[in-house]
PDB file of C-alpha atoms in Angstrom:
ATOM      1  CA  MET U  94      28.443   5.051  14.123  1.00 66.00           C
ATOM      2  CA  THR U  95      27.195   8.664  13.632  1.00 71.00           C
ATOM      3  CA  GLY U  96      24.599   8.617  16.742  1.00 83.00           C
ATOM      4  CA  LYS U  97      22.019  10.044  14.404  1.00 95.00           C
ATOM      5  CA  LEU U  98      18.669   8.260  14.427  1.00 97.00           C
ATOM      6  CA  ALA U  99      16.818   7.386  11.222  1.00 98.00           C
ATOM      7  CA  VAL U 100      13.249   6.247  11.145  1.00 98.00           C
ATOM      8  CA  VAL U 101      12.018   4.068   8.255  1.00 98.00           C
ATOM      9  CA  PHE U 102       8.391   3.325   7.773  1.00 98.00           C
ATOM     10  CA  GLY U 103       7.965   0.731   5.530  1.00 96.00           C
ATOM     11  CA  GLY U 104      11.248  -0.905   6.541  1.00 96.00           C
ATOM     12  CA  SER U 105      10.158  -4.520   6.315  1.00 95.00           C
ATOM     13  CA  GLY U 106       8.846  -4.075   2.782  1.00 95.00           C
ATOM     14  CA  PHE U 107      11.375  -4.670  -0.497  1.00 96.00           C
ATOM     15  CA  ILE U 108      12.860  -1.408  -0.722  1.00 97.00           C
ATOM     16  CA  GLY U 109      12.820  -0.641   2.867  1.00 97.00           C
ATOM     17  CA  ARG U 110      14.998  -4.120   3.857  1.00 97.00           C
ATOM     18  CA  ASN U 111      17.602  -2.372   1.258  1.00 97.00           C
ATOM     19  CA  VAL U 112      17.515   0.858   2.872  1.00 98.00           C
ATOM     20  CA  VAL U 113      17.782  -0.039   6.468  1.00 98.00           C
ATOM     21  CA  ARG U 114      21.050  -2.315   5.333  1.00 97.00           C
ATOM     22  CA  GLU U 115      22.302   0.954   3.472  1.00 97.00           C
ATOM     23  CA  LEU U 116      21.514   3.314   6.555  1.00 97.00           C
ATOM     24  CA  ALA U 117      23.222   0.808   8.899  1.00 97.00           C
ATOM     25  CA  LYS U 118      26.248   0.594   6.441  1.00 96.00           C
ATOM     26  CA  ARG U 119      26.524   4.504   6.778  1.00 96.00           C
ATOM     27  CA  GLY U 120      26.570   4.267  10.540  1.00 96.00           C
ATOM     28  CA  TRP U 121      22.887   5.926  11.057  1.00 97.00           C
ATOM     29  CA  ARG U 122      20.899   4.340  13.942  1.00 97.00           C
ATOM     30  CA  VAL U 123      17.946   2.718  12.508  1.00 98.00           C
ATOM     31  CA  ARG U 124      14.452   2.184  13.949  1.00 98.00           C
ATOM     32  CA  ALA U 125      12.347   0.479  11.262  1.00 98.00           C
ATOM     33  CA  ALA U 126       8.800   1.505  12.277  1.00 98.00           C
ATOM     34  CA  VAL U 127       6.485  -1.628  10.661  1.00 97.00           C
ATOM     35  CA  ARG U 128       2.819  -3.161  11.385  1.00 95.00           C
ATOM     36  CA  ARG U 129       4.091  -6.720  12.682  1.00 95.00           C
ATOM     37  CA  PRO U 130       7.704  -6.615  13.972  1.00 96.00           C
ATOM     38  CA  HIS U 131       7.712 -10.020  14.661  1.00 95.00           C
ATOM     39  CA  HIS U 132       7.762 -10.524  11.027  1.00 95.00           C
ATOM     40  CA  ALA U 133      10.857  -7.965  10.681  1.00 96.00           C
ATOM     41  CA  GLN U 134      13.100  -9.786  12.807  1.00 97.00           C
ATOM     42  CA  PHE U 135      15.601 -10.363   9.783  1.00 97.00           C
ATOM     43  CA  LEU U 136      16.515  -6.484   9.803  1.00 97.00           C
ATOM     44  CA  ARG U 137      18.341  -6.567  13.282  1.00 96.00           C
ATOM     45  CA  PRO U 138      21.446  -8.643  11.825  1.00 96.00           C
ATOM     46  CA  MET U 139      21.849  -5.829   9.356  1.00 96.00           C
ATOM     47  CA  GLY U 140      23.506  -3.540  11.612  1.00 94.00           C
ATOM     48  CA  VAL U 141      25.741  -4.184  14.813  1.00 95.00           C
ATOM     49  CA  VAL U 142      24.162  -5.089  18.169  1.00 94.00           C
ATOM     50  CA  GLY U 143      21.414  -2.364  18.953  1.00 92.00           C
ATOM     51  CA  GLN U 144      21.784  -0.564  15.751  1.00 96.00           C
ATOM     52  CA  VAL U 145      18.657  -1.573  14.087  1.00 97.00           C
ATOM     53  CA  GLN U 146      15.494  -1.165  16.555  1.00 97.00           C
ATOM     54  CA  LEU U 147      12.099  -2.554  15.370  1.00 98.00           C
ATOM     55  CA  PHE U 148       9.077  -0.482  16.251  1.00 97.00           C
ATOM     56  CA  GLN U 149       5.407  -1.205  16.143  1.00 97.00           C
ATOM     57  CA  ALA U 150       3.920   1.542  14.084  1.00 97.00           C
ATOM     58  CA  ASN U 151       0.432   1.543  11.628  1.00 96.00           C
ATOM     59  CA  VAL U 152       0.150   4.736   8.956  1.00 96.00           C
ATOM     60  CA  ARG U 153      -3.487   4.324   9.776  1.00 95.00           C
ATOM     61  CA  HIS U 154      -3.304   5.131  13.673  1.00 96.00           C
ATOM     62  CA  ARG U 155      -1.379   8.322  14.179  1.00 97.00           C
ATOM     63  CA  PRO U 156      -0.547   8.155  17.700  1.00 97.00           C
ATOM     64  CA  SER U 157       1.699   5.107  16.919  1.00 98.00           C
ATOM     65  CA  VAL U 158       3.365   7.331  14.114  1.00 98.00           C
ATOM     66  CA  ALA U 159       3.784  10.084  16.765  1.00 98.00           C
ATOM     67  CA  ARG U 160       5.749   7.543  19.125  1.00 98.00           C
ATOM     68  CA  ALA U 161       7.958   5.870  16.142  1.00 98.00           C
ATOM     69  CA  ILE U 162       9.152   9.600  15.344  1.00 98.00           C
ATOM     70  CA  GLU U 163       9.911  10.563  18.847  1.00 97.00           C
ATOM     71  CA  GLY U 164      13.852  11.363  18.953  1.00 96.00           C
ATOM     72  CA  ALA U 165      14.242  10.942  15.193  1.00 97.00           C
ATOM     73  CA  ASP U 166      16.944  13.158  13.224  1.00 97.00           C
ATOM     74  CA  ALA U 167      15.709  12.077   9.837  1.00 98.00           C
ATOM     75  CA  VAL U 168      12.560  10.359   8.433  1.00 98.00           C
ATOM     76  CA  ILE U 169      11.977   8.140   5.343  1.00 98.00           C
ATOM     77  CA  ASN U 170       8.548   7.315   4.295  1.00 98.00           C
ATOM     78  CA  LEU U 171       8.575   4.092   2.144  1.00 97.00           C
ATOM     79  CA  VAL U 172       5.099   3.295   2.716  1.00 95.00           C
ATOM     80  CA  GLY U 173       3.079   1.955  -0.337  1.00 93.00           C
ATOM     81  CA  ILE U 174       0.997  -0.703  -1.837  1.00 92.00           C
ATOM     82  CA  LEU U 175       0.415  -2.421  -5.040  1.00 85.00           C
ATOM     83  CA  HIS U 176      -3.048  -3.408  -4.695  1.00 84.00           C
ATOM     84  CA  GLN U 177      -5.756  -2.635  -2.360  1.00 85.00           C
ATOM     85  CA  GLU U 178      -7.052  -5.467   0.408  1.00 84.00           C
ATOM     86  CA  GLY U 179      -9.397  -4.788   3.315  1.00 81.00           C
ATOM     87  CA  ALA U 180      -8.443  -1.848   5.360  1.00 86.00           C
ATOM     88  CA  GLN U 181      -5.227  -1.220   3.213  1.00 89.00           C
ATOM     89  CA  SER U 182      -6.707   1.142   0.348  1.00 92.00           C
ATOM     90  CA  PHE U 183      -4.444   3.739  -1.354  1.00 94.00           C
ATOM     91  CA  THR U 184      -6.397   6.254  -0.055  1.00 95.00           C
ATOM     92  CA  ARG U 185      -5.680   5.244   3.540  1.00 95.00           C
ATOM     93  CA  VAL U 186      -2.136   3.952   3.211  1.00 95.00           C
ATOM     94  CA  GLN U 187      -0.784   6.059   0.545  1.00 96.00           C
ATOM     95  CA  ALA U 188      -2.450   9.769   0.811  1.00 97.00           C
ATOM     96  CA  GLN U 189      -3.690   9.947   4.235  1.00 97.00           C
ATOM     97  CA  GLY U 190      -0.549   7.660   5.770  1.00 97.00           C
ATOM     98  CA  SER U 191       1.799   9.811   4.233  1.00 97.00           C
ATOM     99  CA  ALA U 192       0.078  12.967   5.284  1.00 98.00           C
ATOM    100  CA  ALA U 193       0.001  11.108   8.988  1.00 98.00           C
ATOM    101  CA  ILE U 194       4.082  10.779   8.812  1.00 98.00           C
ATOM    102  CA  ALA U 195       4.708  14.147   7.557  1.00 98.00           C
ATOM    103  CA  GLU U 196       2.540  15.831  10.020  1.00 98.00           C
ATOM    104  CA  ALA U 197       3.897  14.102  12.883  1.00 98.00           C
ATOM    105  CA  ALA U 198       7.736  14.706  11.482  1.00 98.00           C
ATOM    106  CA  ALA U 199       6.740  18.526  11.372  1.00 98.00           C
ATOM    107  CA  LYS U 200       5.438  18.312  14.686  1.00 97.00           C
ATOM    108  CA  ALA U 201       8.685  16.854  16.052  1.00 97.00           C
ATOM    109  CA  GLY U 202      10.714  19.285  14.178  1.00 97.00           C
ATOM    110  CA  VAL U 203      12.131  17.103  12.049  1.00 97.00           C
ATOM    111  CA  THR U 204      13.185  18.936   8.772  1.00 95.00           C
ATOM    112  CA  THR U 205      15.328  15.867   7.141  1.00 97.00           C
ATOM    113  CA  PHE U 206      12.877  13.924   5.427  1.00 98.00           C
ATOM    114  CA  VAL U 207      12.598  11.885   2.303  1.00 98.00           C
ATOM    115  CA  HIS U 208       9.503  10.376   0.587  1.00 98.00           C
ATOM    116  CA  VAL U 209       9.508   7.941  -1.955  1.00 98.00           C
ATOM    117  CA  SER U 210       6.549   8.213  -4.493  1.00 97.00           C
ATOM    118  CA  ALA U 211       6.689   6.850  -8.178  1.00 97.00           C
ATOM    119  CA  ILE U 212       7.101   8.218 -11.420  1.00 96.00           C
ATOM    120  CA  GLY U 213       3.457   8.847 -13.311  1.00 93.00           C
ATOM    121  CA  ALA U 214       2.182  10.196  -9.412  1.00 95.00           C
ATOM    122  CA  ASP U 215      -0.306  12.552 -10.386  1.00 95.00           C
ATOM    123  CA  GLU U 216      -3.535  13.881  -8.619  1.00 96.00           C
ATOM    124  CA  ALA U 217      -5.257  13.955 -11.918  1.00 94.00           C
ATOM    125  CA  SER U 218      -4.704  10.444 -12.955  1.00 93.00           C
ATOM    126  CA  ASP U 219      -7.385   7.957 -13.404  1.00 90.00           C
ATOM    127  CA  SER U 220      -5.261   5.202 -11.594  1.00 92.00           C
ATOM    128  CA  GLN U 221      -5.971   5.315  -7.825  1.00 94.00           C
ATOM    129  CA  TYR U 222      -2.329   4.146  -7.305  1.00 94.00           C
ATOM    130  CA  ALA U 223      -1.023   7.217  -9.268  1.00 95.00           C
ATOM    131  CA  ARG U 224      -3.611   9.422  -7.467  1.00 96.00           C
ATOM    132  CA  THR U 225      -2.705   8.932  -4.095  1.00 97.00           C
ATOM    133  CA  LYS U 226       0.788   8.972  -4.728  1.00 97.00           C
ATOM    134  CA  GLY U 227       0.203  12.574  -6.005  1.00 97.00           C
ATOM    135  CA  GLU U 228      -2.019  13.408  -3.195  1.00 97.00           C
ATOM    136  CA  ALA U 229       0.910  12.096  -1.120  1.00 97.00           C
ATOM    137  CA  GLU U 230       3.179  14.208  -2.650  1.00 98.00           C
ATOM    138  CA  ARG U 231       1.146  17.301  -1.989  1.00 97.00           C
ATOM    139  CA  ALA U 232       0.606  16.424   2.041  1.00 97.00           C
ATOM    140  CA  VAL U 233       4.234  15.966   2.387  1.00 98.00           C
ATOM    141  CA  ARG U 234       5.106  19.080   0.736  1.00 97.00           C
ATOM    142  CA  GLN U 235       2.759  21.156   2.729  1.00 97.00           C
ATOM    143  CA  ALA U 236       4.024  19.585   5.923  1.00 98.00           C
ATOM    144  CA  ILE U 237       7.781  19.712   5.305  1.00 98.00           C
ATOM    145  CA  PRO U 238       8.841  21.883   2.629  1.00 97.00           C
ATOM    146  CA  SER U 239      12.224  20.941   3.191  1.00 97.00           C
ATOM    147  CA  ALA U 240      11.373  17.059   2.202  1.00 98.00           C
ATOM    148  CA  THR U 241      13.170  15.462  -0.668  1.00 98.00           C
ATOM    149  CA  ILE U 242      10.605  13.678  -3.029  1.00 98.00           C
ATOM    150  CA  LEU U 243      12.197  10.427  -5.025  1.00 98.00           C
ATOM    151  CA  ARG U 244      10.223   9.088  -7.914  1.00 98.00           C
ATOM    152  CA  PRO U 245      11.459   5.727  -8.955  1.00 98.00           C
ATOM    153  CA  SER U 246      10.502   4.056 -11.990  1.00 97.00           C
ATOM    154  CA  VAL U 247       9.744   0.116 -11.613  1.00 96.00           C
ATOM    155  CA  VAL U 248      12.511  -1.262  -9.243  1.00 98.00           C
ATOM    156  CA  PHE U 249      13.860  -4.482  -9.590  1.00 98.00           C
ATOM    157  CA  GLY U 250      15.746  -6.932  -7.261  1.00 97.00           C
ATOM    158  CA  PRO U 251      15.507 -10.555  -6.082  1.00 96.00           C
ATOM    159  CA  GLU U 252      12.300 -10.019  -4.552  1.00 94.00           C
ATOM    160  CA  ASP U 253      10.553  -7.507  -6.718  1.00 95.00           C
ATOM    161  CA  GLN U 254       6.892  -7.735  -7.890  1.00 90.00           C
ATOM    162  CA  PHE U 255       7.855  -7.010 -11.654  1.00 92.00           C
ATOM    163  CA  PHE U 256      10.246  -9.686 -13.095  1.00 95.00           C
ATOM    164  CA  ASN U 257       9.306 -12.281 -10.527  1.00 94.00           C
ATOM    165  CA  LYS U 258       5.739 -11.819 -11.072  1.00 88.00           C
ATOM    166  CA  PHE U 259       5.837 -12.189 -14.923  1.00 87.00           C
ATOM    167  CA  ALA U 260       8.265 -15.069 -14.951  1.00 90.00           C
ATOM    168  CA  THR U 261       5.514 -16.880 -12.466  1.00 88.00           C
ATOM    169  CA  LEU U 262       2.774 -16.106 -15.149  1.00 82.00           C
ATOM    170  CA  MET U 263       4.672 -17.181 -17.846  1.00 82.00           C
ATOM    171  CA  SER U 264       5.914 -20.437 -16.287  1.00 81.00           C
ATOM    172  CA  MET U 265       2.310 -21.307 -15.760  1.00 77.00           C
ATOM    173  CA  ALA U 266       0.475 -20.112 -18.685  1.00 69.00           C
ATOM    174  CA  PRO U 267      -0.037 -22.447 -21.508  1.00 68.00           C
ATOM    175  CA  ALA U 268       1.914 -22.059 -25.297  1.00 61.00           C
ATOM    176  CA  PHE U 269       0.056 -18.547 -25.660  1.00 58.00           C
ATOM    177  CA  LEU U 270       0.138 -15.634 -22.678  1.00 60.00           C
ATOM    178  CA  PRO U 271      -3.006 -13.340 -23.000  1.00 56.00           C
ATOM    179  CA  LEU U 272      -1.741 -10.016 -22.129  1.00 59.00           C
ATOM    180  CA  PRO U 273      -4.192  -7.414 -21.718  1.00 50.00           C
ATOM    181  CA  LEU U 274      -0.918  -5.100 -20.844  1.00 52.00           C
ATOM    182  CA  LEU U 275       0.028  -5.359 -24.417  1.00 57.00           C
ATOM    183  CA  PHE U 276      -1.822  -2.390 -25.473  1.00 54.00           C
ATOM    184  CA  GLY U 277      -0.402  -0.745 -28.923  1.00 53.00           C
ATOM    185  CA  GLY U 278       1.576  -3.757 -29.133  1.00 60.00           C
ATOM    186  CA  GLY U 279       3.505  -3.474 -25.516  1.00 74.00           C
ATOM    187  CA  ALA U 280       4.803  -0.312 -26.283  1.00 78.00           C
ATOM    188  CA  ALA U 281       4.712   1.613 -23.207  1.00 85.00           C
ATOM    189  CA  LYS U 282       8.520   2.354 -22.094  1.00 93.00           C
ATOM    190  CA  PHE U 283       9.964   1.478 -18.871  1.00 95.00           C
ATOM    191  CA  GLN U 284      13.269   2.559 -17.188  1.00 98.00           C
ATOM    192  CA  PRO U 285      13.874  -0.211 -14.445  1.00 98.00           C
ATOM    193  CA  VAL U 286      15.953   0.657 -11.490  1.00 98.00           C
ATOM    194  CA  TYR U 287      17.772  -1.696  -9.389  1.00 98.00           C
ATOM    195  CA  VAL U 288      16.658  -1.482  -5.620  1.00 98.00           C
ATOM    196  CA  ASP U 289      20.258  -0.933  -4.241  1.00 98.00           C
ATOM    197  CA  ASP U 290      20.588   2.174  -6.380  1.00 98.00           C
ATOM    198  CA  VAL U 291      17.402   3.479  -5.087  1.00 98.00           C
ATOM    199  CA  ALA U 292      18.710   2.909  -1.343  1.00 98.00           C
ATOM    200  CA  GLU U 293      22.001   4.213  -2.067  1.00 98.00           C
ATOM    201  CA  ALA U 294      19.890   7.655  -3.501  1.00 98.00           C
ATOM    202  CA  ILE U 295      17.327   7.797  -0.564  1.00 98.00           C
ATOM    203  CA  CYS U 296      20.430   7.526   1.841  1.00 97.00           C
ATOM    204  CA  SER U 297      22.548  10.104  -0.129  1.00 97.00           C
ATOM    205  CA  ALA U 298      19.428  12.403  -0.063  1.00 97.00           C
ATOM    206  CA  LEU U 299      19.755  12.322   3.464  1.00 95.00           C
ATOM    207  CA  GLU U 300      22.947  13.085   3.478  1.00 93.00           C
ATOM    208  CA  LYS U 301      23.266  16.043   1.039  1.00 94.00           C
ATOM    209  CA  PRO U 302      22.264  19.503   1.888  1.00 93.00           C
ATOM    210  CA  GLU U 303      21.763  20.285  -1.586  1.00 95.00           C
ATOM    211  CA  ALA U 304      18.807  17.633  -1.818  1.00 96.00           C
ATOM    212  CA  SER U 305      16.406  19.331   0.375  1.00 96.00           C
ATOM    213  CA  GLY U 306      13.094  20.359  -0.880  1.00 96.00           C
ATOM    214  CA  LYS U 307      14.269  18.778  -4.444  1.00 97.00           C
ATOM    215  CA  LEU U 308      12.325  16.371  -6.362  1.00 98.00           C
ATOM    216  CA  TYR U 309      14.451  13.395  -7.909  1.00 98.00           C
ATOM    217  CA  GLU U 310      13.144  10.969 -10.553  1.00 98.00           C
ATOM    218  CA  LEU U 311      15.050   7.236 -10.468  1.00 98.00           C
ATOM    219  CA  GLY U 312      15.626   5.386 -13.598  1.00 97.00           C
ATOM    220  CA  GLY U 313      17.967   2.840 -14.942  1.00 97.00           C
ATOM    221  CA  PRO U 314      20.466   3.254 -17.442  1.00 97.00           C
ATOM    222  CA  ARG U 315      18.314   2.033 -20.268  1.00 97.00           C
ATOM    223  CA  THR U 316      14.514   2.291 -21.466  1.00 97.00           C
ATOM    224  CA  TYR U 317      12.818  -0.797 -22.639  1.00 96.00           C
ATOM    225  CA  THR U 318       9.362  -1.436 -24.075  1.00 92.00           C
ATOM    226  CA  PHE U 319       7.002  -3.532 -21.824  1.00 88.00           C
ATOM    227  CA  ARG U 320       7.195  -6.427 -24.900  1.00 87.00           C
ATOM    228  CA  GLN U 321      10.929  -6.091 -24.771  1.00 92.00           C
ATOM    229  CA  LEU U 322      10.831  -6.919 -20.786  1.00 93.00           C
ATOM    230  CA  LEU U 323       8.602  -9.706 -21.150  1.00 90.00           C
ATOM    231  CA  GLU U 324      10.719 -11.104 -24.334  1.00 90.00           C
ATOM    232  CA  PHE U 325      13.694 -10.737 -21.934  1.00 94.00           C
ATOM    233  CA  VAL U 326      11.783 -12.991 -19.220  1.00 92.00           C
ATOM    234  CA  LEU U 327      11.162 -15.296 -21.604  1.00 89.00           C
ATOM    235  CA  SER U 328      14.814 -15.659 -22.672  1.00 89.00           C
ATOM    236  CA  GLU U 329      16.228 -16.082 -19.344  1.00 90.00           C
ATOM    237  CA  THR U 330      13.583 -18.218 -17.865  1.00 89.00           C
ATOM    238  CA  GLY U 331      13.969 -20.237 -21.319  1.00 85.00           C
ATOM    239  CA  HIS U 332      10.066 -20.583 -21.887  1.00 82.00           C
ATOM    240  CA  ARG U 333       8.512 -20.516 -25.400  1.00 80.00           C
ATOM    241  CA  ARG U 334       5.245 -18.433 -25.092  1.00 79.00           C
ATOM    242  CA  ILE U 335       3.444 -16.546 -27.546  1.00 74.00           C
ATOM    243  CA  LEU U 336       2.759 -13.057 -26.438  1.00 75.00           C
ATOM    244  CA  ALA U 337      -1.020 -12.464 -27.672  1.00 69.00           C
ATOM    245  CA  PRO U 338      -2.107  -8.875 -27.159  1.00 70.00           C
ATOM    246  CA  VAL U 339      -5.748  -8.415 -26.107  1.00 67.00           C
ATOM    247  CA  PRO U 340      -8.498  -5.971 -27.013  1.00 64.00           C
ATOM    248  CA  PHE U 341      -8.565  -2.962 -24.948  1.00 61.00           C
ATOM    249  CA  ALA U 342     -12.351  -3.916 -24.314  1.00 66.00           C
ATOM    250  CA  LEU U 343     -11.322  -6.975 -22.471  1.00 69.00           C
ATOM    251  CA  ALA U 344      -8.953  -5.180 -20.227  1.00 67.00           C
ATOM    252  CA  PRO U 345     -11.319  -4.574 -17.256  1.00 70.00           C
ATOM    253  CA  VAL U 346     -12.709  -7.820 -17.570  1.00 70.00           C
ATOM    254  CA  ILE U 347      -9.469  -9.743 -16.999  1.00 67.00           C
ATOM    255  CA  GLY U 348      -8.381  -7.268 -14.397  1.00 69.00           C
ATOM    256  CA  PHE U 349     -11.394  -8.196 -12.501  1.00 71.00           C
ATOM    257  CA  PHE U 350     -10.742 -11.609 -12.905  1.00 69.00           C
ATOM    258  CA  GLY U 351      -7.101 -11.316 -11.210  1.00 70.00           C
ATOM    259  CA  GLU U 352      -8.830  -9.334  -8.366  1.00 69.00           C
ATOM    260  CA  CYS U 353     -11.438 -12.041  -7.627  1.00 73.00           C
ATOM    261  CA  VAL U 354      -7.923 -14.591  -7.667  1.00 65.00           C
ATOM    262  CA  GLY U 355      -6.747 -12.102  -5.108  1.00 63.00           C
ATOM    263  CA  ALA U 356      -9.665 -12.321  -3.064  1.00 65.00           C
ATOM    264  CA  VAL U 357      -8.665 -16.024  -2.242  1.00 66.00           C
ATOM    265  CA  PRO U 358      -6.512 -15.633   1.080  1.00 67.00           C
ATOM    266  CA  PHE U 359      -2.955 -16.124   0.394  1.00 61.00           C
ATOM    267  CA  PHE U 360      -3.108 -15.045  -2.839  1.00 67.00           C
ATOM    268  CA  ALA U 361      -1.890 -11.706  -4.372  1.00 73.00           C
ATOM    269  CA  PRO U 362      -3.887 -10.699  -7.612  1.00 76.00           C
ATOM    270  CA  PRO U 363      -1.656 -11.574 -10.823  1.00 70.00           C
ATOM    271  CA  VAL U 364      -3.054  -8.287 -12.284  1.00 76.00           C
ATOM    272  CA  THR U 365      -5.879  -5.597 -11.416  1.00 80.00           C
ATOM    273  CA  ARG U 366      -7.987  -3.003 -13.351  1.00 79.00           C
ATOM    274  CA  ASP U 367      -5.579  -0.474 -11.945  1.00 83.00           C
ATOM    275  CA  GLN U 368      -2.322  -2.220 -12.579  1.00 80.00           C
ATOM    276  CA  ILE U 369      -3.644  -2.399 -16.156  1.00 79.00           C
ATOM    277  CA  LYS U 370      -4.039   1.440 -16.172  1.00 80.00           C
ATOM    278  CA  LEU U 371      -0.571   1.802 -15.231  1.00 83.00           C
ATOM    279  CA  LEU U 372       1.117  -0.256 -17.697  1.00 77.00           C
ATOM    280  CA  GLN U 373      -0.733   1.775 -20.283  1.00 78.00           C
ATOM    281  CA  HIS U 374       1.858   4.693 -19.598  1.00 84.00           C
ATOM    282  CA  ASP U 375       5.386   5.137 -20.294  1.00 90.00           C
ATOM    283  CA  ASN U 376       7.212   4.980 -16.926  1.00 94.00           C
ATOM    284  CA  VAL U 377      10.569   6.724 -17.459  1.00 96.00           C
ATOM    285  CA  VAL U 378      12.386   9.825 -16.114  1.00 97.00           C
ATOM    286  CA  SER U 379      11.398  13.030 -17.438  1.00 95.00           C
ATOM    287  CA  ASP U 380      13.624  15.044 -19.960  1.00 94.00           C
ATOM    288  CA  GLY U 381      15.783  17.480 -17.786  1.00 94.00           C
ATOM    289  CA  ALA U 382      14.546  15.933 -14.191  1.00 95.00           C
ATOM    290  CA  ALA U 383      17.329  15.635 -11.794  1.00 97.00           C
ATOM    291  CA  GLY U 384      18.509  11.751 -11.032  1.00 97.00           C
ATOM    292  CA  LEU U 385      20.425   8.955 -10.001  1.00 97.00           C
ATOM    293  CA  LYS U 386      23.669  10.625 -10.974  1.00 96.00           C
ATOM    294  CA  ASP U 387      22.863  13.878  -9.116  1.00 97.00           C
ATOM    295  CA  LEU U 388      22.532  11.986  -6.214  1.00 97.00           C
ATOM    296  CA  GLY U 389      26.223  10.295  -6.576  1.00 97.00           C
ATOM    297  CA  VAL U 390      24.680   6.888  -7.768  1.00 97.00           C
ATOM    298  CA  THR U 391      25.773   5.002 -10.928  1.00 97.00           C
ATOM    299  CA  PRO U 392      22.858   2.612 -11.964  1.00 97.00           C
ATOM    300  CA  ARG U 393      23.048  -0.743 -12.718  1.00 97.00           C
ATOM    301  CA  THR U 394      21.477  -2.261 -16.003  1.00 97.00           C
ATOM    302  CA  VAL U 395      18.878  -4.911 -15.918  1.00 97.00           C
ATOM    303  CA  GLU U 396      21.178  -7.404 -17.748  1.00 97.00           C
ATOM    304  CA  SER U 397      23.461  -7.184 -15.131  1.00 96.00           C
ATOM    305  CA  ILE U 398      21.346  -8.382 -11.912  1.00 97.00           C
ATOM    306  CA  VAL U 399      17.839 -10.054 -13.310  1.00 97.00           C
ATOM    307  CA  PRO U 400      19.470 -13.315 -15.132  1.00 94.00           C
ATOM    308  CA  ALA U 401      20.712 -14.034 -11.325  1.00 93.00           C
ATOM    309  CA  TYR U 402      17.469 -14.487  -9.815  1.00 95.00           C
ATOM    310  CA  LEU U 403      15.120 -15.685 -12.594  1.00 94.00           C
ATOM    311  CA  VAL U 404      17.518 -19.144 -12.653  1.00 91.00           C
ATOM    312  CA  ARG U 405      14.741 -20.438 -10.650  1.00 91.00           C
ATOM    313  CA  PHE U 406      12.099 -19.969 -13.058  1.00 91.00           C
ATOM    314  CA  ARG U 407      14.155 -22.272 -15.656  1.00 87.00           C
ATOM    315  CA  LYS U 408      12.550 -25.756 -16.283  1.00 80.00           C
ATOM    316  CA  TYR U 409      15.938 -27.758 -16.261  1.00 77.00           C
ATOM    317  CA  GLY U 410      17.889 -25.482 -13.737  1.00 77.00           C
ATOM    318  CA  GLN U 411      20.329 -22.642 -14.335  1.00 76.00           C
ATOM    319  CA  PHE U 412      22.960 -25.261 -16.100  1.00 77.00           C
ATOM    320  CA  ALA U 413      20.913 -26.418 -18.573  1.00 72.00           C
ATOM    321  CA  GLU U 414      21.504 -25.436 -21.894  1.00 69.00           C
ATOM    322  CA  ARG U 415      20.063 -22.214 -22.954  1.00 66.00           C
ATOM    323  CA  LEU U 416      17.384 -22.049 -25.823  1.00 60.00           C
ATOM    324  CA  ALA U 417      18.633 -20.962 -29.485  1.00 58.00           C
TER     325      ALA U 417
END
């Protein structure tokens, strides 16, 4: 092991668990700062005995953040939410939480800092998610000018909340699927990026001195329209559904209905009004932006990864004959 300590905020999340594994493989000592350590025990076997430490910290509680960073050589901020729930609001978690982490790291003298944002982060956005991501980037830059900021597009992998979510919706839907997301015929563009490639890029950014202070946009090797991605899910799961676009005026109503479903205990909202705003805009790497290749990562395609974990949504299993 290198002996260096990396503190990962959000280490038990979808991206975080892959980052912890990649850091351990590269010889880092890892401290996973999470709200509920008893729910993150699966992280321990990702390294040798004692290499991965679980630490209770909440980005809404600054003293716990400061304690988590003590002795750190590097800090990675992966904290983010896709929908608001209770005290977990976009402002408190993404904007104020990121500021708390960056300021505590700066006070501790940490200069190696990686902040994971999102393509589309913009303080002027009409989406709360995108706006607070933009506010977080500004707070991080102000506290630690040497921080590396990574903006991934839609991240996919076995535990993702994109392909799995829409496969679930399609398996439960009737013959047609009303989609308020298909504005303009589903022409919004996406550049999905594999979670392991994002994890490798994060670790590479820690170890490359030339990445200090830079911004990278992370996207996969191919660009798709939203409709193409939904048709791909239908093809892989063997479902026949009509993708029925919904008028713009009904979008807030459907988003509100999704939020009402999410208010039921143990149910995540299928879609929210804020997510509908996001899905109306292209989510692709900007022309000329530094990306995965600049960090030494060769991205993998949707077609090479996603079919393996969508088989569970096939009505007759993975060995059933595919529909023409």
